[in-house]
Amino acid sequence: MDTIFHIFHHAQYTRDGSVLGNLLSPIPPTGDPSLLQRFYKDSNVFDIQSDITQYIKFPQSTLPKEQRNAWIDIYVAYWKAIGEILRAESGNHRNDWAIKVYEAWKEVMNLVIRGYGGSSGFQSWTLPVLYTAGKYLRVFAIKADEEQAAKVGNGAVKMENDGIGDDVTSGGFEKNERLEDAARVINRVFTLCISDRAPMEESRKWGLYHTTNLLFKTYFKLNSISLSKNCLRAIQASATDMPPMSQFPKAHIVTFKYYVGVIHFLDEEYHKAEENLTAAYRMCHKDAQTNKDLILTYLVPTSLHTTRHLPPMGFLTTPVYHLFSGLCAAVHHGALSCFTHELALQENKFVKRRIYLSLERCRELCLRNLLKNCWILAGDKEKPRVKVKEWAAAVRWSSKETGEGGYKYLPRRVFDQKPNRRDTTEFEDDVRKRKEAGERFESEMDDDEVECLISGLIYKGLLKGYISREHGIIVLNRKGEIFPGLGV
């Protein structure tokens, strides 16, 4: 215990919050891996209260009485939590170790929150203690739910760590009791910070964004993102009492901007999402590659909806490149079957990251590029009219899959300058023969379905012109761009 409380009093003397926060970590420092074991073995359940009281009430300590008592209670609970962790590591808890560790750490968290209450509570420079306690409360809650899920097989959320993020979920809100409980405790920390009326130099509001980020991560893990909006509304309501965002630690703001951008992305407010995600990416540290991957995972589909531009492949980092390269290539070439194939191939990853539906809506960009390729390869750019059945044949060819699960790009013959009846009926004969051979197709659209798709492109400004249903033709724009330049 000598080592820990020597560091404790030195941190109090120098007002070093980061050291004080690290001291309450359940993970020993790399330079002294046996520190927590020695700390636990230096006392026992009968003497721990008096031992820690002796160390905290150091003769040279200048801590007020209320704060000394609060720190004594915190470190007594911390000693008990470390005991549960050490027993779990030694294998003495075989079935319920995570639940016992969570309950012990929750007591630490509650005592830390109590220490910040009242006028004589902990000062704002000690906020890293609050950060550390909240961080591991969430970690232990997830582990406890995993342990419970293993017992009853209820499919609760599991930690995902494949290089993209840990805020994805594979279970329901009601199946994660400890994480829900942790969210309520962390919400008390949020209220503690946002309702502080102390002068700004000593205000707990400096910990608001960090606590909000922790709540966001918890709500995302619970798949209860709508609760995050309550935090945003509370922050907006107290904006006049807050310091400028530029004065907060950059790490807090980058994470906050990222989650706000994702919330707007899921609400299909793509321009707001792009503003926040772009700000987060620009502020992100150049070596924080994992954080950049997280941001780009949502920024790429957002930019497809706002600017209709594909990102340069050299700009994307390796995990994000593998996630989007095939889909972006399909959009670029206008290959509908390739688009469908890539969407199905990465479906699980897209669904976990909540971007599947947004990417599915990019199919219209793929269709737009397909029709542009048809028009260019037809050769007569002055021709103001195109038959619906000609473009319908192109869509059918591009949507065709082989039985082996591969895909085909458009055959050259669909782009003939003057397609005849044989060109447009060849697809139907091919479909019949391949069906008889047992081959399947991704799509078998008729002319009316394709006409509906084209009308959607016209409505959204991706194609300039109008459809003459009476003559079965598409009248293209003569004066301006037929296919407005969209960078794809």
CSV table of C-alpha atoms in Angstrom, one decimal:
chain,number,residue,atom,x,y,z
A,1,MET,CA,0.0,0.0,0.0
A,2,ASP,CA,2.9,2.3,0.5
A,3,THR,CA,3.5,2.7,-3.2
A,4,ILE,CA,-0.1,3.5,-4.1
A,5,PHE,CA,-0.7,6.1,-1.4
A,6,HIS,CA,2.7,7.7,-2.0
A,7,ILE,CA,1.6,8.2,-5.6
A,8,PHE,CA,-1.8,9.3,-4.3
A,9,HIS,CA,-0.5,12.1,-2.0
A,10,HIS,CA,2.0,13.2,-4.6
A,11,ALA,CA,-0.8,13.5,-7.2
A,12,GLN,CA,-2.9,15.5,-4.7
A,13,TYR,CA,0.1,17.8,-4.0
A,14,THR,CA,0.8,18.4,-7.7
A,15,ARG,CA,-2.9,18.4,-8.7
A,16,ASP,CA,-2.2,15.8,-11.3
A,17,GLY,CA,-5.6,14.4,-12.3
A,18,SER,CA,-4.3,11.9,-14.9
A,19,VAL,CA,-2.0,10.2,-12.3
A,20,LEU,CA,-4.9,10.1,-9.8
A,21,GLY,CA,-7.2,8.5,-12.4
A,22,ASN,CA,-4.7,5.9,-13.5
A,23,LEU,CA,-4.2,5.0,-9.8
A,24,LEU,CA,-7.8,3.8,-9.6
A,25,SER,CA,-7.5,1.6,-12.7
A,26,PRO,CA,-8.2,-2.2,-12.2
A,27,ILE,CA,-5.2,-2.9,-14.5
A,28,PRO,CA,-1.7,-2.7,-13.0
A,29,PRO,CA,0.9,-0.4,-14.7
A,30,THR,CA,3.2,-2.1,-17.2
A,31,GLY,CA,6.2,-1.1,-15.2
A,32,ASP,CA,4.9,-2.7,-12.0
A,33,PRO,CA,2.6,-5.7,-12.9
A,34,SER,CA,2.4,-6.9,-9.3
A,35,LEU,CA,1.3,-3.6,-7.8
A,36,LEU,CA,-2.4,-4.6,-7.3
A,37,GLN,CA,-1.5,-8.0,-5.9
A,38,ARG,CA,0.7,-6.3,-3.2
A,39,PHE,CA,-2.0,-3.7,-2.6
A,40,TYR,CA,-4.6,-6.4,-1.9
A,41,LYS,CA,-2.3,-8.7,0.2
A,42,ASP,CA,-1.2,-5.8,2.5
A,43,SER,CA,-4.5,-5.9,4.3
A,44,ASN,CA,-7.5,-8.0,5.0
A,45,VAL,CA,-11.3,-7.6,5.2
A,46,PHE,CA,-11.2,-6.8,9.0
A,47,ASP,CA,-8.4,-4.2,8.9
A,48,ILE,CA,-8.8,-2.6,5.5
A,49,GLN,CA,-10.9,0.4,6.8
A,50,SER,CA,-8.4,1.3,9.5
A,51,ASP,CA,-5.4,0.7,7.2
A,52,ILE,CA,-6.6,3.0,4.5
A,53,THR,CA,-7.7,5.6,7.0
A,54,GLN,CA,-4.1,5.6,8.3
A,55,TYR,CA,-2.7,6.1,4.9
A,56,ILE,CA,-5.2,8.8,3.8
A,57,LYS,CA,-4.9,10.8,7.0
A,58,PHE,CA,-1.3,11.5,6.3
A,59,PRO,CA,0.1,14.1,8.7
A,60,GLN,CA,1.1,16.4,5.8
A,61,SER,CA,-2.2,15.9,4.0
A,62,THR,CA,-4.2,19.1,3.3
A,63,LEU,CA,-7.4,17.4,2.2
A,64,PRO,CA,-10.6,18.7,3.9
A,65,LYS,CA,-12.2,16.2,6.2
A,66,GLU,CA,-15.2,15.5,3.8
A,67,GLN,CA,-12.8,14.7,1.0
A,68,ARG,CA,-10.6,12.5,3.2
A,69,ASN,CA,-13.6,10.5,4.3
A,70,ALA,CA,-14.8,10.2,0.7
A,71,TRP,CA,-11.4,8.9,-0.5
A,72,ILE,CA,-11.2,6.4,2.4
A,73,ASP,CA,-14.6,4.9,1.3
A,74,ILE,CA,-13.5,4.9,-2.4
A,75,TYR,CA,-10.3,3.0,-1.7
A,76,VAL,CA,-11.9,0.5,0.7
A,77,ALA,CA,-14.4,-0.3,-2.1
A,78,TYR,CA,-11.5,-0.4,-4.6
A,79,TRP,CA,-9.6,-2.9,-2.5
A,80,LYS,CA,-12.7,-5.2,-2.4
A,81,ALA,CA,-13.1,-4.9,-6.2
A,82,ILE,CA,-9.4,-5.7,-6.8
A,83,GLY,CA,-9.9,-8.8,-4.6
A,84,GLU,CA,-12.8,-10.0,-6.8
A,85,ILE,CA,-10.6,-9.4,-9.9
A,86,LEU,CA,-7.7,-11.3,-8.5
A,87,ARG,CA,-9.9,-14.2,-7.5
A,88,ALA,CA,-11.3,-14.3,-11.0
A,89,GLU,CA,-7.9,-14.3,-12.5
A,90,SER,CA,-6.9,-17.2,-10.2
A,91,GLY,CA,-9.9,-19.2,-11.3
A,92,ASN,CA,-11.7,-19.3,-7.9
A,93,HIS,CA,-14.8,-17.8,-9.5
A,94,ARG,CA,-15.7,-20.2,-12.3
A,95,ASN,CA,-19.3,-19.2,-13.2
A,96,ASP,CA,-20.1,-15.8,-11.8
A,97,TRP,CA,-16.8,-13.9,-11.6
A,98,ALA,CA,-17.9,-11.1,-14.0
A,99,ILE,CA,-21.1,-10.4,-12.2
A,100,LYS,CA,-19.3,-10.2,-8.8
A,101,VAL,CA,-16.6,-7.9,-10.3
A,102,TYR,CA,-19.3,-5.7,-11.8
A,103,GLU,CA,-21.2,-5.4,-8.5
A,104,ALA,CA,-17.9,-4.6,-6.7
A,105,TRP,CA,-16.9,-2.0,-9.2
A,106,LYS,CA,-20.4,-0.4,-9.3
A,107,GLU,CA,-19.9,0.3,-5.6
A,108,VAL,CA,-16.6,2.1,-6.4
A,109,MET,CA,-18.4,4.1,-9.1
A,110,ASN,CA,-21.2,5.1,-6.7
A,111,LEU,CA,-18.8,6.3,-4.1
A,112,VAL,CA,-16.8,8.3,-6.6
A,113,ILE,CA,-20.1,10.0,-7.7
A,114,ARG,CA,-20.9,10.7,-4.1
A,115,GLY,CA,-17.4,12.2,-3.6
A,116,TYR,CA,-18.2,14.9,-6.2
A,117,GLY,CA,-21.5,15.9,-4.6
A,118,GLY,CA,-22.0,19.0,-2.4
A,119,SER,CA,-20.0,22.2,-2.1
A,120,SER,CA,-17.0,20.4,-0.6
A,121,GLY,CA,-16.8,17.7,-3.2
A,122,PHE,CA,-13.7,16.8,-5.3
A,123,GLN,CA,-12.3,19.5,-7.4
A,124,SER,CA,-12.5,19.6,-11.2
A,125,TRP,CA,-8.9,18.6,-11.7
A,126,THR,CA,-9.7,15.1,-10.3
A,127,LEU,CA,-12.2,14.4,-13.2
A,128,PRO,CA,-9.9,11.7,-14.7
A,129,VAL,CA,-10.9,9.6,-11.6
A,130,LEU,CA,-14.5,9.8,-12.8
A,131,TYR,CA,-13.5,8.9,-16.3
A,132,THR,CA,-11.6,5.8,-15.2
A,133,ALA,CA,-14.4,4.6,-12.9
A,134,GLY,CA,-17.0,5.1,-15.7
A,135,LYS,CA,-14.9,3.4,-18.4
A,136,TYR,CA,-14.4,0.2,-16.5
A,137,LEU,CA,-18.0,0.1,-15.2
A,138,ARG,CA,-19.1,-0.2,-18.8
A,139,VAL,CA,-16.4,-2.8,-19.6
A,140,PHE,CA,-17.3,-5.0,-16.5
A,141,ALA,CA,-21.1,-4.6,-17.3
A,142,ILE,CA,-20.5,-6.0,-20.9
A,143,LYS,CA,-18.5,-8.9,-19.5
A,144,ALA,CA,-21.2,-9.7,-16.9
A,145,ASP,CA,-23.9,-9.7,-19.6
A,146,GLU,CA,-21.7,-12.0,-21.7
A,147,GLU,CA,-21.4,-14.3,-18.7
A,148,GLN,CA,-25.1,-14.3,-18.2
A,149,ALA,CA,-25.7,-15.0,-21.9
A,150,ALA,CA,-23.4,-18.0,-21.7
A,151,LYS,CA,-25.5,-19.4,-18.9
A,152,VAL,CA,-29.0,-19.0,-20.4
A,153,GLY,CA,-28.1,-18.6,-24.1
A,154,ASN,CA,-30.2,-15.5,-24.6
A,155,GLY,CA,-27.9,-14.0,-27.3
A,156,ALA,CA,-26.9,-10.8,-25.5
A,157,VAL,CA,-24.5,-8.4,-27.1
A,158,LYS,CA,-20.9,-9.5,-27.5
A,159,MET,CA,-17.7,-7.4,-27.8
A,160,GLU,CA,-16.7,-6.9,-31.4
A,161,ASN,CA,-13.1,-6.0,-32.2
A,162,ASP,CA,-12.2,-6.5,-35.9
A,163,GLY,CA,-10.4,-3.3,-36.5
A,164,ILE,CA,-13.5,-1.1,-37.1
A,165,GLY,CA,-15.2,-0.5,-33.7
A,166,ASP,CA,-16.7,-1.8,-30.5
A,167,ASP,CA,-20.1,0.0,-30.6
A,168,VAL,CA,-21.8,-2.5,-32.9
A,169,THR,CA,-24.4,-4.8,-31.4
A,170,SER,CA,-25.9,-8.2,-32.1
A,171,GLY,CA,-28.6,-8.4,-29.5
A,172,GLY,CA,-31.6,-6.7,-28.0
A,173,PHE,CA,-31.9,-4.0,-25.4
A,174,GLU,CA,-33.8,-6.1,-22.9
A,175,LYS,CA,-31.1,-8.8,-22.8
A,176,ASN,CA,-28.3,-6.8,-21.2
A,177,GLU,CA,-29.4,-6.0,-17.6
A,178,ARG,CA,-26.0,-5.0,-16.3
A,179,LEU,CA,-25.2,-2.7,-19.2
A,180,GLU,CA,-28.6,-1.1,-18.8
A,181,ASP,CA,-27.8,-0.6,-15.1
A,182,ALA,CA,-24.4,0.9,-16.0
A,183,ALA,CA,-26.1,3.3,-18.4
A,184,ARG,CA,-28.3,4.6,-15.6
A,185,VAL,CA,-25.2,5.1,-13.3
A,186,ILE,CA,-23.3,6.9,-16.1
A,187,ASN,CA,-26.3,9.0,-16.7
A,188,ARG,CA,-26.0,10.2,-13.1
A,189,VAL,CA,-22.5,11.3,-13.9
A,190,PHE,CA,-23.8,13.2,-16.9
A,191,THR,CA,-26.4,15.0,-14.7
A,192,LEU,CA,-23.6,15.7,-12.1
A,193,CYS,CA,-21.5,17.4,-14.8
A,194,ILE,CA,-24.2,19.4,-16.7
A,195,SER,CA,-25.9,20.7,-13.6
A,196,ASP,CA,-22.8,22.0,-11.9
A,197,ARG,CA,-23.1,25.7,-11.0
A,198,ALA,CA,-19.6,26.3,-9.7
A,199,PRO,CA,-17.3,28.9,-11.3
A,200,MET,CA,-16.0,27.7,-14.7
A,201,GLU,CA,-12.5,27.3,-13.3
A,202,GLU,CA,-13.7,24.7,-10.8
A,203,SER,CA,-16.7,23.4,-12.7
A,204,ARG,CA,-17.4,19.7,-13.4
A,205,LYS,CA,-18.7,20.8,-16.8
A,206,TRP,CA,-15.2,20.2,-18.2
A,207,GLY,CA,-16.0,16.5,-18.0
A,208,LEU,CA,-19.3,16.8,-19.8
A,209,TYR,CA,-18.2,15.7,-23.3
A,210,HIS,CA,-16.2,12.8,-22.0
A,211,THR,CA,-19.2,11.5,-20.0
A,212,THR,CA,-21.5,12.1,-23.0
A,213,ASN,CA,-19.2,10.0,-25.2
A,214,LEU,CA,-19.3,7.2,-22.6
A,215,LEU,CA,-23.1,7.4,-22.6
A,216,PHE,CA,-23.1,7.3,-26.4
A,217,LYS,CA,-20.9,4.2,-26.5
A,218,THR,CA,-23.2,2.5,-24.0
A,219,TYR,CA,-26.4,3.4,-25.8
A,220,PHE,CA,-25.0,2.3,-29.1
A,221,LYS,CA,-24.0,-1.0,-27.6
A,222,LEU,CA,-27.5,-1.4,-26.3
A,223,ASN,CA,-28.9,-0.6,-29.7
A,224,SER,CA,-30.9,2.2,-28.0
A,225,ILE,CA,-29.6,5.2,-30.0
A,226,SER,CA,-32.7,7.3,-29.5
A,227,LEU,CA,-31.7,7.8,-25.9
A,228,SER,CA,-28.5,9.6,-27.1
A,229,LYS,CA,-30.7,12.4,-28.4
A,230,ASN,CA,-31.8,13.2,-24.9
A,231,CYS,CA,-28.1,14.0,-24.1
A,232,LEU,CA,-27.9,16.2,-27.2
A,233,ARG,CA,-31.0,18.2,-26.3
A,234,ALA,CA,-29.7,18.7,-22.7
A,235,ILE,CA,-26.3,20.0,-24.0
A,236,GLN,CA,-28.0,22.3,-26.5
A,237,ALA,CA,-30.3,23.7,-23.7
A,238,SER,CA,-27.3,24.5,-21.5
A,239,ALA,CA,-25.1,25.8,-24.4
A,240,THR,CA,-25.1,29.3,-23.0
A,241,ASP,CA,-23.5,28.1,-19.7
A,242,MET,CA,-20.8,26.1,-21.4
A,243,PRO,CA,-17.3,27.1,-22.4
A,244,PRO,CA,-16.6,27.2,-26.1
A,245,MET,CA,-16.1,23.7,-27.6
A,246,SER,CA,-12.6,24.7,-28.7
A,247,GLN,CA,-11.5,24.9,-25.0
A,248,PHE,CA,-12.2,21.3,-24.3
A,249,PRO,CA,-9.7,18.5,-24.9
A,250,LYS,CA,-9.5,17.7,-28.6
A,251,ALA,CA,-9.9,13.9,-27.9
A,252,HIS,CA,-13.3,14.6,-26.2
A,253,ILE,CA,-14.5,16.7,-29.1
A,254,VAL,CA,-13.4,14.3,-31.9
A,255,THR,CA,-15.3,11.4,-30.2
A,256,PHE,CA,-18.3,13.7,-29.6
A,257,LYS,CA,-18.4,14.9,-33.2
A,258,TYR,CA,-18.1,11.3,-34.4
A,259,TYR,CA,-21.1,10.1,-32.5
A,260,VAL,CA,-23.2,13.2,-33.3
A,261,GLY,CA,-22.4,12.6,-37.0
A,262,VAL,CA,-23.5,8.9,-36.7
A,263,ILE,CA,-26.7,9.9,-35.0
A,264,HIS,CA,-27.6,12.3,-37.8
A,265,PHE,CA,-26.5,9.7,-40.4
A,266,LEU,CA,-29.0,7.2,-38.9
A,267,ASP,CA,-31.7,9.9,-39.0
A,268,GLU,CA,-30.9,10.4,-42.7
A,269,GLU,CA,-29.8,13.9,-42.0
A,270,TYR,CA,-26.8,13.5,-44.3
A,271,HIS,CA,-25.6,17.1,-44.5
A,272,LYS,CA,-25.5,17.4,-40.7
A,273,ALA,CA,-23.8,14.0,-40.6
A,274,GLU,CA,-21.2,15.1,-43.1
A,275,GLU,CA,-20.5,18.3,-41.2
A,276,ASN,CA,-19.8,16.5,-37.9
A,277,LEU,CA,-17.9,13.5,-39.4
A,278,THR,CA,-15.7,15.8,-41.5
A,279,ALA,CA,-14.9,17.9,-38.5
A,280,ALA,CA,-14.1,14.8,-36.5
A,281,TYR,CA,-11.8,13.5,-39.2
A,282,ARG,CA,-9.9,16.7,-39.6
A,283,MET,CA,-9.3,17.0,-35.9
A,284,CYS,CA,-8.3,13.4,-35.5
A,285,HIS,CA,-4.7,12.7,-34.7
A,286,LYS,CA,-2.6,11.6,-37.7
A,287,ASP,CA,-1.6,8.4,-36.0
A,288,ALA,CA,-5.0,7.4,-34.6
A,289,GLN,CA,-5.7,5.0,-37.5
A,290,THR,CA,-8.5,3.1,-35.7
A,291,ASN,CA,-10.4,6.3,-35.1
A,292,LYS,CA,-10.0,7.4,-38.7
A,293,ASP,CA,-11.4,4.0,-39.8
A,294,LEU,CA,-14.4,4.5,-37.5
A,295,ILE,CA,-15.1,7.9,-39.0
A,296,LEU,CA,-14.6,6.9,-42.6
A,297,THR,CA,-17.0,3.9,-42.2
A,298,TYR,CA,-19.8,6.5,-42.0
A,299,LEU,CA,-18.2,9.4,-43.9
A,300,VAL,CA,-17.9,7.4,-47.2
A,301,PRO,CA,-21.7,6.5,-47.5
A,302,THR,CA,-22.6,10.0,-46.2
A,303,SER,CA,-20.6,11.6,-49.0
A,304,LEU,CA,-22.2,9.3,-51.6
A,305,HIS,CA,-25.6,10.8,-50.5
A,306,THR,CA,-24.6,14.4,-50.2
A,307,THR,CA,-21.9,15.1,-52.9
A,308,ARG,CA,-22.5,11.9,-55.0
A,309,HIS,CA,-18.7,11.6,-55.1
A,310,LEU,CA,-16.8,8.4,-54.7
A,311,PRO,CA,-13.7,8.7,-52.4
A,312,PRO,CA,-10.3,8.1,-54.0
A,313,MET,CA,-9.2,4.5,-53.2
A,314,GLY,CA,-5.8,5.7,-52.1
A,315,PHE,CA,-7.4,8.0,-49.5
A,316,LEU,CA,-9.0,5.0,-47.7
A,317,THR,CA,-7.2,3.1,-45.0
A,318,THR,CA,-6.9,-0.7,-45.4
A,319,PRO,CA,-9.9,-1.9,-43.4
A,320,VAL,CA,-12.2,0.7,-44.9
A,321,TYR,CA,-10.8,0.0,-48.4
A,322,HIS,CA,-11.7,-3.7,-48.1
A,323,LEU,CA,-15.1,-2.7,-46.8
A,324,PHE,CA,-16.1,-0.3,-49.7
A,325,SER,CA,-13.7,-0.9,-52.6
A,326,GLY,CA,-16.0,-3.5,-54.4
A,327,LEU,CA,-19.1,-1.5,-53.9
A,328,CYS,CA,-17.5,1.8,-55.1
A,329,ALA,CA,-16.1,0.0,-58.1
A,330,ALA,CA,-19.6,-1.3,-59.0
A,331,VAL,CA,-21.1,2.2,-58.7
A,332,HIS,CA,-18.3,3.6,-60.8
A,333,HIS,CA,-18.8,1.1,-63.6
A,334,GLY,CA,-22.6,0.9,-63.4
A,335,ALA,CA,-22.5,-2.9,-62.8
A,336,LEU,CA,-25.8,-3.7,-61.1
A,337,SER,CA,-25.1,-7.4,-60.5
A,338,CYS,CA,-21.6,-6.5,-59.1
A,339,PHE,CA,-23.3,-4.0,-56.8
A,340,THR,CA,-25.8,-6.6,-55.6
A,341,HIS,CA,-23.0,-9.2,-55.2
A,342,GLU,CA,-20.8,-6.9,-53.1
A,343,LEU,CA,-23.8,-5.8,-51.0
A,344,ALA,CA,-24.6,-9.4,-50.2
A,345,LEU,CA,-21.0,-10.3,-49.6
A,346,GLN,CA,-20.5,-7.6,-46.9
A,347,GLU,CA,-24.1,-7.7,-45.6
A,348,ASN,CA,-23.2,-8.8,-42.1
A,349,LYS,CA,-20.6,-6.1,-41.6
A,350,PHE,CA,-22.9,-3.4,-43.1
A,351,VAL,CA,-25.8,-4.4,-40.9
A,352,LYS,CA,-23.6,-4.4,-37.7
A,353,ARG,CA,-22.5,-0.9,-38.5
A,354,ARG,CA,-26.0,0.2,-39.4
A,355,ILE,CA,-25.0,1.4,-42.9
A,356,TYR,CA,-26.7,-1.3,-45.0
A,357,LEU,CA,-29.9,0.6,-45.9
A,358,SER,CA,-27.9,3.8,-46.7
A,359,LEU,CA,-25.7,1.9,-49.1
A,360,GLU,CA,-28.6,0.1,-50.6
A,361,ARG,CA,-30.0,3.5,-51.6
A,362,CYS,CA,-26.8,4.1,-53.6
A,363,ARG,CA,-28.1,1.6,-56.2
A,364,GLU,CA,-29.6,4.6,-58.1
A,365,LEU,CA,-26.1,6.0,-58.6
A,366,CYS,CA,-25.1,2.7,-60.1
A,367,LEU,CA,-28.1,2.7,-62.4
A,368,ARG,CA,-27.4,6.3,-63.4
A,369,ASN,CA,-23.8,5.4,-64.4
A,370,LEU,CA,-25.1,2.3,-66.3
A,371,LEU,CA,-27.5,4.4,-68.4
A,372,LYS,CA,-24.8,7.0,-69.0
A,373,ASN,CA,-22.5,4.3,-70.3
A,374,CYS,CA,-25.3,3.1,-72.6
A,375,TRP,CA,-25.8,6.6,-73.9
A,376,ILE,CA,-22.0,7.2,-74.5
A,377,LEU,CA,-21.4,3.9,-76.2
A,378,ALA,CA,-24.4,4.4,-78.5
A,379,GLY,CA,-22.2,6.9,-80.3
A,380,ASP,CA,-24.9,9.5,-81.2
A,381,LYS,CA,-24.7,12.1,-78.5
A,382,GLU,CA,-27.0,14.5,-80.4
A,383,LYS,CA,-29.8,12.0,-80.4
A,384,PRO,CA,-32.4,13.5,-78.0
A,385,ARG,CA,-34.6,10.3,-77.7
A,386,VAL,CA,-33.9,6.9,-76.3
A,387,LYS,CA,-36.4,4.0,-76.3
A,388,VAL,CA,-37.3,2.7,-72.9
A,389,LYS,CA,-36.9,-0.9,-74.1
A,390,GLU,CA,-33.3,-0.2,-75.1
A,391,TRP,CA,-32.3,0.9,-71.6
A,392,ALA,CA,-34.5,-1.8,-70.1
A,393,ALA,CA,-32.5,-4.4,-72.0
A,394,ALA,CA,-29.3,-2.9,-70.6
A,395,VAL,CA,-30.6,-3.0,-67.0
A,396,ARG,CA,-31.6,-6.6,-67.4
A,397,TRP,CA,-28.2,-7.6,-68.8
A,398,SER,CA,-26.4,-5.7,-66.0
A,399,SER,CA,-28.6,-7.3,-63.4
A,400,LYS,CA,-27.9,-10.9,-64.5
A,401,GLU,CA,-26.0,-13.2,-62.3
A,402,THR,CA,-24.4,-16.6,-63.2
A,403,GLY,CA,-25.3,-19.7,-61.4
A,404,GLU,CA,-21.9,-19.9,-59.8
A,405,GLY,CA,-22.6,-16.6,-57.9
A,406,GLY,CA,-20.4,-14.5,-60.1
A,407,TYR,CA,-21.5,-11.5,-62.1
A,408,LYS,CA,-21.2,-10.1,-65.6
A,409,TYR,CA,-20.7,-6.7,-67.0
A,410,LEU,CA,-22.8,-5.4,-69.8
A,411,PRO,CA,-22.2,-7.2,-73.2
A,412,ARG,CA,-21.2,-4.9,-76.0
A,413,ARG,CA,-24.2,-5.8,-78.1
A,414,VAL,CA,-26.7,-4.0,-75.8
A,415,PHE,CA,-24.9,-0.7,-76.6
A,416,ASP,CA,-25.4,-0.9,-80.4
A,417,GLN,CA,-26.3,2.5,-81.8
A,418,LYS,CA,-29.5,1.2,-83.5
A,419,PRO,CA,-30.7,-1.8,-81.5
A,420,ASN,CA,-33.2,-4.0,-83.4
A,421,ARG,CA,-35.9,-6.3,-82.1
A,422,ARG,CA,-33.5,-9.2,-82.0
A,423,ASP,CA,-31.2,-7.3,-79.6
A,424,THR,CA,-34.1,-6.6,-77.1
A,425,THR,CA,-35.6,-10.1,-77.3
A,426,GLU,CA,-32.3,-11.9,-77.0
A,427,PHE,CA,-32.3,-11.5,-73.2
A,428,GLU,CA,-35.7,-13.2,-73.0
A,429,ASP,CA,-34.5,-16.2,-75.0
A,430,ASP,CA,-31.3,-16.3,-72.9
A,431,VAL,CA,-33.3,-16.2,-69.6
A,432,ARG,CA,-35.5,-19.1,-70.7
A,433,LYS,CA,-32.5,-21.3,-71.7
A,434,ARG,CA,-30.6,-20.6,-68.5
A,435,LYS,CA,-33.7,-21.2,-66.4
A,436,GLU,CA,-34.0,-24.6,-68.0
A,437,ALA,CA,-30.4,-25.3,-67.2
A,438,GLY,CA,-31.1,-24.4,-63.5
A,439,GLU,CA,-29.3,-21.1,-63.5
A,440,ARG,CA,-30.7,-18.3,-61.3
A,441,PHE,CA,-30.8,-14.5,-61.9
A,442,GLU,CA,-30.6,-11.5,-59.6
A,443,SER,CA,-33.3,-9.5,-61.4
A,444,GLU,CA,-35.7,-10.0,-64.2
A,445,MET,CA,-37.3,-6.6,-64.6
A,446,ASP,CA,-39.8,-5.8,-67.3
A,447,ASP,CA,-39.9,-2.5,-69.2
A,448,ASP,CA,-42.4,-0.9,-66.8
A,449,GLU,CA,-40.2,-1.5,-63.8
A,450,VAL,CA,-37.2,0.0,-65.5
A,451,GLU,CA,-39.4,3.0,-66.5
A,452,CYS,CA,-40.2,3.5,-62.8
A,453,LEU,CA,-36.5,3.5,-62.0
A,454,ILE,CA,-35.7,6.0,-64.7
A,455,SER,CA,-38.5,8.3,-63.5
A,456,GLY,CA,-36.9,8.2,-60.0
A,457,LEU,CA,-33.6,9.3,-61.5
A,458,ILE,CA,-35.3,12.2,-63.2
A,459,TYR,CA,-37.0,13.2,-60.0
A,460,LYS,CA,-33.8,13.2,-58.1
A,461,GLY,CA,-31.9,15.2,-60.7
A,462,LEU,CA,-29.6,12.4,-61.8
A,463,LEU,CA,-31.0,12.4,-65.3
A,464,LYS,CA,-32.3,15.4,-67.3
A,465,GLY,CA,-35.3,14.7,-69.4
A,466,TYR,CA,-38.8,13.3,-69.3
A,467,ILE,CA,-40.6,10.1,-70.3
A,468,SER,CA,-43.1,9.9,-73.1
A,469,ARG,CA,-45.2,6.9,-72.1
A,470,GLU,CA,-47.4,7.2,-75.2
A,471,HIS,CA,-44.4,6.6,-77.5
A,472,GLY,CA,-42.3,4.5,-75.1
A,473,ILE,CA,-39.3,6.9,-75.3
A,474,ILE,CA,-37.2,9.0,-73.0
A,475,VAL,CA,-36.7,12.6,-74.3
A,476,LEU,CA,-33.3,13.8,-73.1
A,477,ASN,CA,-32.2,17.4,-72.3
A,478,ARG,CA,-30.8,19.1,-75.4
A,479,LYS,CA,-29.4,22.3,-73.9
A,480,GLY,CA,-27.6,21.2,-70.7
A,481,GLU,CA,-26.0,18.1,-69.3
A,482,ILE,CA,-28.1,14.9,-69.6
A,483,PHE,CA,-26.3,13.2,-66.8
A,484,PRO,CA,-25.1,16.0,-64.4
A,485,GLY,CA,-21.5,15.6,-63.4
A,486,LEU,CA,-21.5,13.9,-60.0
A,487,GLY,CA,-18.0,12.6,-59.7
A,488,VAL,CA,-19.0,9.0,-59.9
